[in-house]
Short mmCIF file of C-alpha atoms in Angstrom, two decimals:
data_model
loop_
_atom_site.label_atom_id
_atom_site.label_comp_id
_atom_site.label_asym_id
_atom_site.label_seq_id
_atom_site.Cartn_x
_atom_site.Cartn_y
_atom_site.Cartn_z
CA MET A 19 46.33 -81.35 -75.55
CA SER A 20 47.42 -79.67 -72.37
CA GLY A 21 45.76 -80.94 -68.99
CA ARG A 22 45.41 -82.91 -66.11
CA ILE A 23 44.72 -86.80 -65.30
CA ILE A 24 42.37 -87.51 -62.17
CA THR A 25 41.90 -90.82 -60.28
CA VAL A 26 39.05 -91.01 -58.82
CA THR A 27 38.78 -94.39 -56.50
CA ALA A 28 35.48 -96.92 -55.70
CA ASP A 29 35.65 -95.20 -52.10
CA ASP A 30 34.81 -91.97 -53.67
CA ASP A 31 32.01 -89.97 -53.75
CA ALA A 32 30.26 -86.29 -55.40
CA ALA A 33 31.41 -84.13 -52.67
CA SER A 34 35.02 -85.89 -53.03
CA PHE A 35 35.03 -85.56 -57.04
CA ALA A 36 34.12 -82.13 -57.03
CA ASP A 37 36.53 -81.24 -54.16
CA ARG A 38 39.17 -83.28 -56.99
CA LEU A 39 38.53 -80.54 -59.53
CA GLU A 40 38.64 -78.02 -57.77
CA TRP A 41 42.12 -79.13 -57.13
CA ALA A 42 43.57 -79.57 -60.43
CA ASN A 43 43.62 -76.15 -61.28
CA THR A 44 44.23 -76.85 -64.90
CA PRO A 45 41.61 -76.04 -68.18
CA ARG A 46 41.53 -79.99 -69.50
CA VAL A 47 41.08 -82.39 -67.08
CA ILE A 48 40.50 -86.70 -67.30
CA ALA A 49 39.37 -88.37 -64.73
CA GLU A 50 39.86 -91.95 -64.52
CA ILE A 51 36.94 -93.54 -62.50
CA ALA A 52 37.98 -96.63 -60.40
CA GLU A 53 35.86 -99.99 -60.70
CA GLY A 54 33.09 -100.04 -58.69
CA PHE A 55 32.73 -95.81 -58.28
CA ARG A 56 28.82 -95.62 -58.44
CA LEU A 57 26.89 -91.72 -58.85
CA ASP A 58 22.81 -91.19 -59.17
CA ASP A 59 21.93 -88.81 -61.43
CA VAL A 60 22.27 -86.11 -58.96
CA GLY A 61 25.78 -86.60 -58.22
CA TRP A 62 26.83 -85.90 -61.53
CA ALA A 63 24.68 -83.35 -62.14
CA ARG A 64 26.73 -81.64 -58.73
CA VAL A 65 30.13 -83.11 -60.42
CA ARG A 66 29.34 -81.03 -63.66
CA ARG A 67 28.61 -77.75 -61.59
CA ALA A 68 32.02 -78.46 -60.07
CA ALA A 69 33.61 -78.35 -63.42
CA GLU A 70 31.60 -75.74 -64.47
CA ARG A 71 32.15 -73.48 -61.57
CA ALA A 72 36.12 -73.70 -61.58
CA GLY A 73 36.15 -73.67 -65.66
CA ILE A 74 37.34 -76.85 -66.16
CA THR A 75 36.33 -79.10 -69.63
CA LEU A 76 36.04 -82.74 -67.39
CA ALA A 77 35.78 -86.10 -69.37
CA VAL A 78 35.67 -89.10 -67.84
CA ALA A 79 37.14 -92.06 -68.91
CA SER A 80 35.73 -95.53 -67.79
CA PRO A 81 35.16 -99.21 -69.56
CA ASP A 82 31.95 -99.28 -67.29
CA ARG A 83 29.04 -98.57 -70.48
CA LEU A 84 26.25 -97.23 -67.64
CA LEU A 85 28.35 -95.34 -66.19
CA ARG A 86 29.68 -93.64 -69.50
CA ALA A 87 25.93 -93.58 -70.48
CA ALA A 88 25.27 -91.92 -66.47
CA ALA A 89 27.64 -89.24 -67.74
CA ALA A 90 27.11 -88.63 -70.92
CA GLU A 91 23.69 -88.23 -69.59
CA VAL A 92 24.60 -85.14 -67.62
CA GLY A 93 26.49 -82.96 -70.48
CA LEU A 94 30.04 -84.47 -69.86
CA PHE A 95 32.54 -85.91 -72.27
CA ALA A 96 32.47 -90.04 -71.86
CA PHE A 97 35.62 -92.76 -73.06
CA GLY A 98 36.05 -95.75 -71.96
CA SER A 99 39.83 -94.94 -71.38
CA VAL A 100 42.31 -92.36 -70.65
CA GLU A 101 44.42 -93.60 -73.56
CA ASP A 102 41.03 -93.11 -75.83
CA ALA A 103 40.46 -89.88 -74.09
CA ALA A 104 44.22 -88.57 -74.72
CA ALA A 105 43.99 -89.30 -78.54
CA ARG A 106 40.69 -87.31 -79.32
CA GLU A 107 39.90 -83.76 -79.67
CA TRP A 108 37.44 -82.73 -77.48
CA LEU A 109 36.16 -79.50 -76.68
CA ASN A 110 33.86 -77.84 -74.07
CA GLU A 111 29.63 -77.78 -75.87
CA ASP A 112 30.34 -74.07 -74.83
CA ALA A 113 32.84 -72.86 -76.80
CA PRO A 114 32.07 -70.62 -79.49
CA PRO A 115 32.59 -71.64 -83.53
CA PRO A 116 35.18 -69.51 -85.28
CA LEU A 117 33.79 -66.88 -87.72
CA GLN A 118 33.64 -67.35 -91.12
CA ARG A 119 33.38 -65.16 -94.24
CA VAL A 120 29.62 -66.26 -95.68
CA GLY A 121 30.28 -63.99 -99.22
CA ARG A 122 33.05 -61.42 -100.37
CA PRO A 123 33.38 -58.28 -99.67
CA ARG A 124 30.88 -55.02 -101.63
CA HIS A 125 33.33 -52.44 -104.07
CA PHE A 126 31.79 -49.28 -105.36
CA ARG A 127 32.31 -47.97 -108.87
CA THR A 128 34.65 -44.82 -109.04
CA ASN A 129 31.81 -42.37 -109.65
CA THR A 130 29.22 -43.44 -106.44
CA LEU A 131 27.98 -39.73 -106.84
CA ARG A 132 26.12 -40.39 -110.01
CA ARG A 133 23.76 -43.18 -107.61
CA PHE A 134 22.54 -40.53 -105.65
CA PHE A 135 21.22 -38.59 -108.57
CA PRO A 136 19.28 -40.88 -111.27
CA ARG A 137 17.51 -39.67 -114.19
CA ARG A 138 13.69 -39.86 -113.66
CA ASN A 139 10.92 -41.17 -116.44
CA TRP A 140 8.50 -37.98 -116.54
CA LEU A 141 5.94 -40.25 -118.53
CA SER A 142 6.38 -42.65 -116.29
CA ILE A 143 5.71 -41.00 -113.80
CA GLY A 144 2.54 -38.77 -114.75
CA LEU A 145 0.89 -41.92 -116.19
CA ARG A 146 1.44 -43.19 -112.80
CA ILE A 147 -0.90 -40.76 -111.56
CA LEU A 148 -3.52 -40.72 -113.43
CA ILE A 149 -4.14 -44.70 -112.73
CA ALA A 150 -3.58 -43.60 -108.98
CA LEU A 151 -6.52 -40.78 -109.72
CA ALA A 152 -8.92 -43.72 -111.34
CA THR A 153 -8.34 -46.27 -109.03
CA VAL A 154 -9.19 -43.88 -106.27
CA ALA A 155 -12.47 -42.79 -108.23
CA LEU A 156 -13.76 -45.64 -109.07
CA LEU A 157 -13.03 -46.36 -105.29
CA ALA A 158 -15.19 -43.85 -104.34
CA GLY A 159 -18.00 -44.52 -106.48
CA ALA A 160 -17.93 -48.61 -105.53
CA GLY A 161 -17.91 -46.65 -101.43
CA LEU A 162 -20.96 -45.52 -102.30
CA MET A 163 -22.70 -47.60 -103.76
CA VAL A 164 -22.01 -50.16 -100.92
CA ALA A 165 -22.12 -47.51 -97.91
CA PRO A 166 -25.60 -47.58 -98.28
CA THR A 167 -27.56 -50.14 -95.50
CA ALA A 168 -31.10 -51.35 -95.32
CA ARG A 169 -33.34 -52.98 -92.67
CA VAL A 170 -36.58 -54.29 -94.40
CA THR A 171 -39.02 -55.91 -92.34
CA MET A 172 -41.93 -58.18 -93.22
CA SER A 173 -44.82 -58.75 -91.78
CA ALA A 174 -45.58 -62.35 -93.37
CA SER A 175 -49.26 -63.72 -92.95
CA SER A 176 -49.33 -67.00 -91.11
CA GLN A 177 -51.89 -69.65 -90.01
CA SER A 178 -52.73 -71.80 -86.84
CA LEU A 179 -53.14 -75.85 -87.68
CA GLN A 180 -54.67 -77.83 -85.61
CA THR A 181 -55.89 -81.80 -86.22
CA ILE A 182 -55.67 -84.92 -83.98
CA VAL A 183 -54.12 -87.92 -85.72
CA PRO A 184 -54.83 -91.63 -84.95
CA VAL A 185 -51.51 -92.70 -84.45
CA THR A 186 -50.52 -97.03 -83.82
CA LEU A 187 -48.20 -97.88 -81.35
CA THR A 188 -45.78 -100.42 -81.81
CA THR A 189 -43.59 -103.09 -79.00
CA VAL A 190 -42.23 -104.37 -82.73
CA SER A 191 -39.47 -101.69 -83.48
CA ALA A 192 -39.10 -103.25 -87.19
CA ASN A 193 -42.86 -102.01 -88.03
CA ALA A 194 -41.94 -98.29 -86.50
CA SER A 195 -42.86 -96.15 -89.43
CA PRO A 196 -43.06 -92.28 -88.14
CA ALA A 197 -44.13 -91.72 -91.57
CA LYS A 198 -46.76 -93.97 -91.63
CA SER A 199 -47.89 -92.70 -87.83
CA ILE A 200 -46.57 -96.36 -86.54
CA VAL A 201 -44.49 -94.81 -84.08
CA TYR A 202 -42.66 -97.93 -81.56
CA ALA A 203 -43.15 -97.84 -77.97
CA GLU A 204 -41.56 -99.43 -75.33
CA ARG A 205 -43.76 -101.62 -72.71
CA VAL A 206 -42.09 -100.67 -69.05
CA ASP A 207 -43.25 -102.36 -65.89
CA VAL A 208 -42.74 -101.29 -62.53
CA VAL A 209 -44.47 -103.34 -58.94
CA VAL A 210 -45.66 -100.64 -56.70
CA GLU A 211 -47.61 -101.24 -52.68
CA ASP A 212 -49.40 -98.82 -51.24
CA THR A 213 -51.61 -99.04 -48.33
CA LEU A 214 -54.91 -96.65 -48.51
CA ALA A 215 -57.66 -96.27 -46.38
CA THR A 216 -61.26 -94.82 -46.58
CA PRO A 217 -64.18 -94.40 -44.89
CA THR A 218 -66.90 -96.55 -43.93
CA SER A 219 -70.07 -95.33 -45.65
CA GLY A 220 -72.87 -97.92 -43.58
CA GLU A 221 -74.94 -98.31 -41.09
CA LYS A 222 -75.71 -100.52 -38.62
CA THR A 223 -77.01 -100.64 -34.88
CA ILE A 224 -75.40 -102.88 -32.73
CA PRO A 225 -77.32 -104.63 -29.33
CA LYS A 226 -76.15 -102.48 -26.43
CA PHE A 227 -78.84 -101.94 -23.50
CA LYS A 228 -81.88 -104.38 -21.96
CA ALA A 229 -84.87 -104.25 -21.30
CA ARG A 230 -86.47 -103.89 -17.81
CA GLY A 231 -90.12 -103.63 -16.22
CA THR A 232 -92.39 -105.31 -13.49
CA VAL A 233 -94.00 -108.71 -13.85
CA THR A 234 -96.73 -109.76 -11.05
CA PHE A 235 -96.44 -113.18 -9.12
CA PHE A 236 -99.65 -115.07 -8.20
CA ASN A 237 -99.69 -117.67 -5.95
CA VAL A 238 -102.06 -121.05 -6.15
CA LEU A 239 -101.03 -122.79 -3.07
CA SER A 240 -102.22 -122.05 0.31
CA THR A 241 -99.23 -121.60 1.59
CA PRO A 242 -96.77 -118.99 1.52
CA TYR A 243 -94.18 -119.37 -1.78
CA LYS A 244 -91.02 -117.26 -1.90
CA VAL A 245 -89.87 -116.47 -5.42
CA PRO A 246 -86.07 -116.87 -5.76
CA ARG A 247 -84.38 -114.34 -7.48
CA ASP A 248 -82.69 -115.37 -11.12
CA THR A 249 -85.92 -117.01 -11.92
CA VAL A 250 -86.79 -117.29 -15.12
CA VAL A 251 -90.08 -115.86 -16.77
CA ARG A 252 -90.82 -115.50 -20.67
CA ALA A 253 -92.99 -114.11 -23.13
CA SER A 254 -95.01 -116.46 -24.70
CA ALA A 255 -97.93 -114.15 -25.90
CA SER A 256 -95.66 -111.79 -28.81
CA SER A 257 -94.36 -111.82 -31.80
CA SER A 258 -90.73 -112.34 -29.51
CA ALA A 259 -89.98 -115.06 -27.08
CA ALA A 260 -88.62 -112.40 -24.90
CA ARG A 261 -86.89 -114.50 -22.03
CA PHE A 262 -86.18 -112.20 -18.44
CA VAL A 263 -85.04 -113.06 -14.75
CA THR A 264 -86.65 -111.32 -11.74
CA LEU A 265 -83.53 -109.03 -9.87
CA ASN A 266 -84.69 -109.68 -6.15
CA ASP A 267 -86.46 -112.99 -3.84
CA VAL A 268 -90.58 -112.09 -3.72
CA ASP A 269 -92.88 -113.56 -0.78
CA VAL A 270 -96.02 -114.75 -2.46
CA PRO A 271 -98.83 -114.64 0.54
CA PRO A 272 -101.31 -118.18 0.04
CA GLY A 273 -103.63 -117.17 -2.73
CA GLY A 274 -102.67 -113.92 -2.82
CA GLN A 275 -99.48 -111.79 -5.37
CA ALA A 276 -96.57 -109.82 -5.34
CA ASN A 277 -94.73 -108.35 -7.90
CA VAL A 278 -90.86 -108.11 -8.69
CA ALA A 279 -88.77 -106.63 -11.26
CA ILE A 280 -87.46 -108.60 -14.43
CA GLU A 281 -84.64 -107.98 -16.53
CA ALA A 282 -84.24 -109.54 -20.19
CA ILE A 283 -81.18 -112.28 -20.23
CA ASP A 284 -80.58 -110.55 -23.97
CA VAL A 285 -79.19 -106.91 -24.81
CA GLY A 286 -81.92 -105.60 -27.53
CA GLY A 287 -84.78 -104.62 -28.51
CA ASP A 288 -86.20 -108.45 -29.07
CA GLY A 289 -86.85 -107.53 -24.97
CA ASN A 290 -89.70 -104.47 -25.10
CA VAL A 291 -92.79 -106.70 -25.20
CA PRO A 292 -96.24 -105.09 -24.68
CA ALA A 293 -98.51 -105.76 -21.60
CA ASN A 294 -99.87 -109.43 -20.44
CA THR A 295 -97.32 -110.82 -22.42
CA VAL A 296 -94.90 -112.41 -20.25
CA ASN A 297 -97.01 -115.37 -18.69
CA VAL A 298 -94.74 -118.01 -18.52
CA VAL A 299 -92.32 -119.12 -15.34
CA GLU A 300 -89.35 -121.72 -16.36
CA GLY A 301 -88.61 -124.20 -13.18
CA VAL A 302 -89.47 -125.69 -10.09
CA PRO A 303 -91.52 -121.91 -9.08
CA ALA A 304 -93.90 -122.42 -12.42
CA ILE A 305 -95.78 -124.90 -9.74
CA ALA A 306 -96.89 -122.72 -6.99
CA VAL A 307 -97.05 -119.22 -9.44
CA ARG A 308 -98.34 -117.97 -11.98
CA VAL A 309 -97.09 -115.06 -13.91
CA SER A 310 -98.36 -111.55 -16.07
CA ASN A 311 -96.79 -107.80 -16.46
CA GLU A 312 -99.42 -105.45 -16.75
CA GLN A 313 -97.75 -103.04 -18.11
CA GLY A 314 -94.70 -103.58 -20.92
CA THR A 315 -91.01 -104.22 -20.44
CA SER A 316 -88.87 -100.98 -22.10
CA GLY A 317 -85.39 -99.82 -22.19
CA GLY A 318 -83.78 -102.83 -24.37
CA GLY A 319 -82.20 -101.34 -27.65
CA GLY A 320 -78.88 -100.81 -29.35
CA GLU A 321 -76.99 -98.07 -30.48
CA THR A 322 -76.23 -97.12 -34.47
CA VAL A 323 -72.61 -97.49 -35.39
CA ARG A 324 -70.88 -97.14 -39.01
CA ALA A 325 -70.05 -100.33 -40.84
CA VAL A 326 -68.43 -101.54 -43.79
CA THR A 327 -70.50 -101.71 -47.12
CA GLN A 328 -69.55 -103.42 -50.17
CA ALA A 329 -69.90 -99.95 -52.40
CA ASP A 330 -67.20 -99.35 -50.08
CA PHE A 331 -64.82 -101.94 -50.54
CA ALA A 332 -65.12 -101.04 -54.74
CA ARG A 333 -64.63 -97.26 -54.04
CA LEU A 334 -61.50 -97.80 -51.90
CA ARG A 335 -60.72 -100.77 -54.94
CA ILE A 336 -60.96 -97.72 -58.03
CA GLN A 337 -58.72 -95.00 -55.33
CA ALA A 338 -55.73 -97.58 -54.58
CA ARG A 339 -56.07 -98.40 -58.21
CA GLY A 340 -55.86 -94.41 -59.15
CA ALA A 341 -53.16 -94.04 -56.42
CA LEU A 342 -50.81 -96.69 -57.19
CA PHE A 343 -50.96 -96.08 -61.24
CA GLN A 344 -50.08 -92.38 -60.41
CA ARG A 345 -46.81 -93.53 -58.50
CA ALA A 346 -45.91 -96.23 -61.14
CA GLN A 347 -45.95 -93.33 -63.83
CA ARG A 348 -43.31 -91.95 -61.59
CA GLU A 349 -41.67 -94.57 -61.23
CA MET A 350 -41.43 -95.10 -64.68
CA LEU A 351 -39.83 -92.47 -65.71
CA LYS A 352 -37.24 -93.20 -62.66
CA LEU A 353 -35.62 -96.28 -64.62
CA PRO A 354 -32.74 -95.99 -66.07
CA ALA A 355 -34.12 -96.91 -70.20
CA VAL A 356 -36.79 -93.97 -69.99
CA ALA A 357 -34.47 -91.78 -68.06
CA LYS A 358 -31.47 -92.13 -70.39
CA SER A 359 -33.39 -91.92 -73.47
CA GLY A 360 -35.83 -88.91 -72.40
CA LEU A 361 -38.74 -92.00 -73.25
CA TYR A 362 -42.24 -90.41 -72.14
CA VAL A 363 -44.96 -92.47 -70.53
CA ILE A 364 -48.05 -92.14 -72.04
CA PRO A 365 -50.63 -92.52 -69.13
CA ALA A 366 -53.54 -93.31 -70.95
CA SER A 367 -51.64 -96.50 -71.58
CA LEU A 368 -51.02 -97.85 -67.85
CA TYR A 369 -53.22 -101.25 -67.21
CA VAL A 370 -52.82 -103.52 -64.44
CA ALA A 371 -50.73 -106.77 -65.70
CA ASP A 372 -50.91 -108.69 -62.37
CA VAL A 373 -52.58 -108.50 -59.14
CA GLN A 374 -50.05 -109.40 -57.14
CA ASP A 375 -52.28 -108.81 -53.35
CA GLU A 376 -55.68 -106.93 -52.57
CA THR A 377 -56.18 -107.52 -48.59
CA PHE A 378 -58.95 -105.54 -46.91
CA ASP A 379 -58.67 -105.35 -43.39
CA ARG A 380 -62.52 -105.83 -42.63
CA PHE A 381 -65.07 -107.83 -44.07
CA VAL A 382 -68.53 -106.83 -45.52
CA THR A 383 -71.39 -105.09 -42.38
CA GLU A 384 -68.99 -105.10 -39.76
CA GLU A 385 -68.43 -102.00 -37.03
CA ALA A 386 -65.84 -99.84 -38.64
CA SER A 387 -65.47 -96.18 -39.21
CA GLU A 388 -62.34 -96.67 -41.46
CA LEU A 389 -61.74 -99.23 -43.91
CA LYS A 390 -58.19 -100.10 -45.24
CA LEU A 391 -56.57 -101.74 -48.47
CA THR A 392 -53.41 -102.97 -49.15
CA MET A 393 -52.29 -103.40 -52.61
CA ARG A 394 -49.80 -104.43 -54.68
CA LEU A 395 -49.92 -104.22 -58.85
CA GLN A 396 -47.52 -105.21 -61.51
CA VAL A 397 -48.21 -101.64 -64.19
CA ALA A 398 -47.44 -102.42 -67.70
CA GLY A 399 -47.10 -99.12 -69.83
CA LEU A 400 -45.94 -97.73 -72.71
CA ALA A 401 -43.44 -95.38 -73.95
CA VAL A 402 -42.45 -93.23 -76.22
CA LYS A 403 -39.27 -91.09 -77.61
CA PRO A 404 -41.61 -87.76 -77.86
CA ALA A 405 -39.44 -87.00 -81.01
CA ASP A 406 -41.50 -89.55 -82.81
CA LEU A 407 -44.92 -87.85 -81.96
CA ASP A 408 -43.47 -84.50 -82.83
CA GLU A 409 -42.32 -85.96 -86.25
CA VAL A 410 -45.50 -87.67 -86.69
CA ALA A 411 -46.77 -84.18 -86.00
CA ARG A 412 -45.37 -82.55 -88.73
CA SER A 413 -45.51 -85.23 -90.88
CA VAL A 414 -49.01 -84.33 -90.89
CA LEU A 415 -49.57 -80.81 -90.49
CA SER A 416 -46.84 -80.45 -93.35
CA ALA A 417 -49.34 -81.47 -95.86
CA ARG A 418 -51.75 -80.22 -94.73
CA ALA A 419 -50.71 -76.55 -94.78
CA PRO A 420 -51.94 -74.70 -97.44
CA ALA A 421 -50.62 -73.96 -100.32
CA GLY A 422 -47.35 -70.99 -100.72
CA PHE A 423 -46.95 -71.70 -97.12
CA ASP A 424 -43.87 -73.64 -94.59
CA LEU A 425 -44.83 -75.38 -91.32
CA LEU A 426 -43.06 -73.20 -89.10
CA SER A 427 -43.85 -75.46 -86.24
CA ALA A 428 -45.09 -78.33 -85.47
CA THR A 429 -45.99 -79.69 -81.79
CA ALA A 430 -47.98 -83.38 -80.36
CA GLU A 431 -50.22 -83.32 -76.88
CA ARG A 432 -51.05 -85.89 -74.98
CA GLY A 433 -54.03 -87.61 -76.30
CA ASP A 434 -55.62 -90.96 -75.03
CA ILE A 435 -55.78 -94.51 -75.74
CA ALA A 436 -58.22 -95.12 -77.69
CA GLU A 437 -58.04 -99.21 -75.82
CA GLU A 438 -56.31 -100.59 -72.70
CA GLY A 439 -53.94 -102.65 -74.46
CA THR A 440 -51.59 -105.61 -73.76
CA GLY A 441 -50.63 -106.40 -77.28
CA THR A 442 -48.22 -105.27 -80.08
CA GLY A 443 -50.34 -102.57 -81.22
CA VAL A 444 -52.33 -99.95 -79.53
CA GLN A 445 -54.02 -96.60 -81.08
CA TYR A 446 -53.56 -93.40 -79.88
CA PHE A 447 -55.08 -90.25 -81.04
CA LEU A 448 -52.45 -87.22 -80.07
CA VAL A 449 -53.49 -83.60 -81.10
CA ALA A 450 -50.87 -82.51 -83.05
CA ARG A 451 -50.71 -77.87 -83.05
CA GLY A 452 -48.55 -76.04 -85.22
CA ILE A 453 -48.36 -72.58 -87.40
CA ALA A 454 -47.90 -72.56 -91.09
CA GLY A 455 -45.73 -68.97 -92.47
CA ALA A 456 -46.20 -67.69 -95.67
CA GLU A 457 -43.09 -69.20 -97.42
CA ILE A 458 -39.87 -66.38 -97.67
CA ASP A 459 -36.94 -67.23 -98.68
CA GLU A 460 -34.67 -64.16 -98.14
CA PHE A 461 -31.94 -64.44 -100.48
CA ALA A 462 -34.45 -64.25 -102.91
CA VAL A 463 -36.14 -61.70 -101.39
CA ARG A 464 -32.37 -59.91 -101.63
CA LYS A 465 -31.65 -60.60 -104.83
CA LEU A 466 -35.61 -59.14 -106.18
CA ILE A 467 -34.65 -55.84 -104.27
CA ARG A 468 -31.22 -54.82 -105.06
CA GLY A 469 -30.51 -51.27 -106.22
CA LYS A 470 -33.97 -50.24 -106.24
CA THR A 471 -35.46 -47.43 -104.16
CA ALA A 472 -37.86 -48.05 -101.20
CA ASP A 473 -41.12 -47.35 -102.97
CA GLU A 474 -40.12 -49.67 -106.20
CA ALA A 475 -39.13 -52.96 -104.00
CA ARG A 476 -42.18 -51.46 -101.23
CA ARG A 477 -44.44 -52.60 -104.11
CA LEU A 478 -42.45 -55.66 -105.36
CA LEU A 479 -42.48 -57.19 -102.11
CA GLN A 480 -46.45 -56.79 -101.97
CA THR A 481 -46.50 -58.24 -105.14
CA GLN A 482 -44.88 -61.51 -104.43
CA TYR A 483 -45.70 -62.20 -101.58
CA ARG A 484 -47.96 -62.79 -99.58
CA LEU A 485 -47.65 -59.97 -96.51
CA ASN A 486 -50.11 -59.08 -94.28
CA SER A 487 -49.27 -54.74 -94.28
CA ALA A 488 -46.93 -52.96 -96.20
CA PRO A 489 -43.21 -53.80 -95.64
CA ALA A 490 -41.08 -50.96 -93.49
CA ILE A 491 -37.60 -50.22 -95.80
CA GLU A 492 -35.56 -48.24 -93.57
CA ILE A 493 -32.19 -47.01 -95.89
CA GLY A 494 -29.24 -45.26 -94.50
CA PRO A 495 -27.13 -43.16 -93.83
CA SER A 496 -29.10 -40.30 -94.33
CA TRP A 497 -25.73 -37.66 -96.33
CA LEU A 498 -26.10 -40.35 -99.07
CA PRO A 499 -26.84 -38.20 -102.08
CA ALA A 500 -30.58 -38.77 -103.46
CA ALA A 501 -28.93 -40.70 -106.57
CA PHE A 502 -27.04 -43.43 -104.37
CA PHE A 503 -30.24 -43.41 -101.60
CA ARG A 504 -31.37 -47.46 -102.62
CA VAL A 505 -30.94 -50.80 -101.41
CA PRO A 506 -27.16 -51.71 -101.56
CA TRP A 507 -26.68 -53.89 -104.56
CA VAL A 508 -24.43 -55.82 -102.08
CA ALA A 509 -26.73 -58.21 -100.76
CA SER A 510 -25.06 -58.39 -96.98
CA ARG A 511 -25.32 -55.35 -96.68
CA ILE A 512 -28.45 -55.91 -96.56
CA GLU A 513 -30.79 -57.18 -93.23
CA ILE A 514 -34.62 -59.00 -93.32
CA ASN A 515 -36.47 -59.59 -90.47
CA VAL A 516 -39.43 -61.55 -91.12
CA VAL A 517 -42.09 -60.69 -88.27
CA ARG A 518 -45.22 -63.39 -87.96
CA LYS A 519 -48.10 -63.42 -86.06
#
C-alpha cells in the first residue's frame, strides 16, 4: 500500500492538522499522534472533512485508547501504532465493492420462434368463458338482491313512570346497597358566620316634655313674703305625686296672694295633674305661704319610638339560620371531597351541629330601629352520589315497568328528609321518574322482515310489537324490477328507526 506518514505534535490543533493533510499530496496518510495531543469532537470532525476534501483516506496511530475512540467516532481508521496500520489493509468506507455475478448467463433454445406461437387449447378457453359468464350472472343476481335498501320507522308505545321511593341514607359505607334502597351518604361539616339585621317591630314612649302650669301662693303672714325661684311644690291630691318648681321670684303681700309659673321637675305625662291638686309647699316657704292651682298643668309627655321585641329576636334568629344554611350548602359544594367526587349535598339534610356564637346588639324593649345578630354555626349535612340515587330510581322503576316494556330512562329528583338526622341512618324520600317503552330488538326486526314485501313486513311488525301506528317502510331504489322490490336479505341494508312518544 502506497502512502505517507505524517507526525502530529502535541502543539498542533485541528487547523494545523488539516494543513498537514492538504500538503500530504497522497491518497493514503497515516497520522502518528504524539503524546499530549488532544481534540474535541468538533476538532476531529474538522480533520475528517479536511481529509475528504483532499481525497485522502486517513488513519490515526496512537497508543491512547481514548484518542483512538474519538477518531473512530467521526469515521476515521484508528490503530495502536504506525506498524499496525502499515501491516493491515484498510480502505475508505465510501469505496464501492467489486461487482460479482450472482447466476449463470441465460441460454435460449435453437428454435426461438416457436415459443412465440404456442398451441392453443380451445376446449380450455371455452370452459373458461362459460365459467366467466356464469360468474357474471351470479354476481348480477346477487347484486339485485343486495342492491335494495329499506328504511323502517316504528312508532313504539311508551309510558311515563313516577313513584316516591323511601331511601335510607347511611354514613357507614359497608351498609350501602342501592338495590335495597340504601345509599351511602358522606357527612360534611362547615363553619359559617354572618351578621344580619332586621327592622324592629315594637313601640315605646320615651318621656321628653315637662308639664307646665300656674299656681297661686297665699300669704298667711302679716308681712310681705318673697317666694324665691325654684321653690318646690307638690301635688298630693292626685294619683301622681308630681313635683314642680317655680320659674320666677314672686312677692306675696301680707294676707294676699300672687300667681307664678311652675314646671314639672320630671319629664313625662306624670306632670299633667288636674286643678286644685298642687297643694304642698316644700322647704322654708311652707311656713309663710300656702299654694293651689286653679287650672291643671299640661304639656308633659313623650314621643313614641321603635323598640326591640322578643318577636324580633325570634324572627331574626330564623332568618340568620336560613341564610347561613344557604351559605353552608354553597361552601360544602366547594369542599375538595365533594367537588372532586361530584357529590350532591341534600339541602333538607342540613342541621346545626353546634352554635358557636349568637350575639344580639340590643336587648328587649331597648329603643332601636334595627336589630343586628352575629351568628356563627357549625352546619353538618349529607352528600350523596347522584349516580347512586339514579341507580335506586332505575331499580325501583324497572320492577314497575309493564310486561313487554323496557325502562328507557330513569332519574331521581330531590326529595325531603323524614326527620332531622344526626345518627348513622336517615330516611330520605326521592321522586323517581322514568319512561318505559315497548321492547324492540332491532336485530330481531331485521331477521323478521328480510325478503318480505312492504305490506307483509308491515303486518308482521304490527302483530309482533306494540306500536302506536302502522310502521312506515320505504324500499329503494325505485328502478328495481317489481320482483326484487322487497326488503333486502342483507341485514346491514335495513335501517331501523324507533320513535318513542
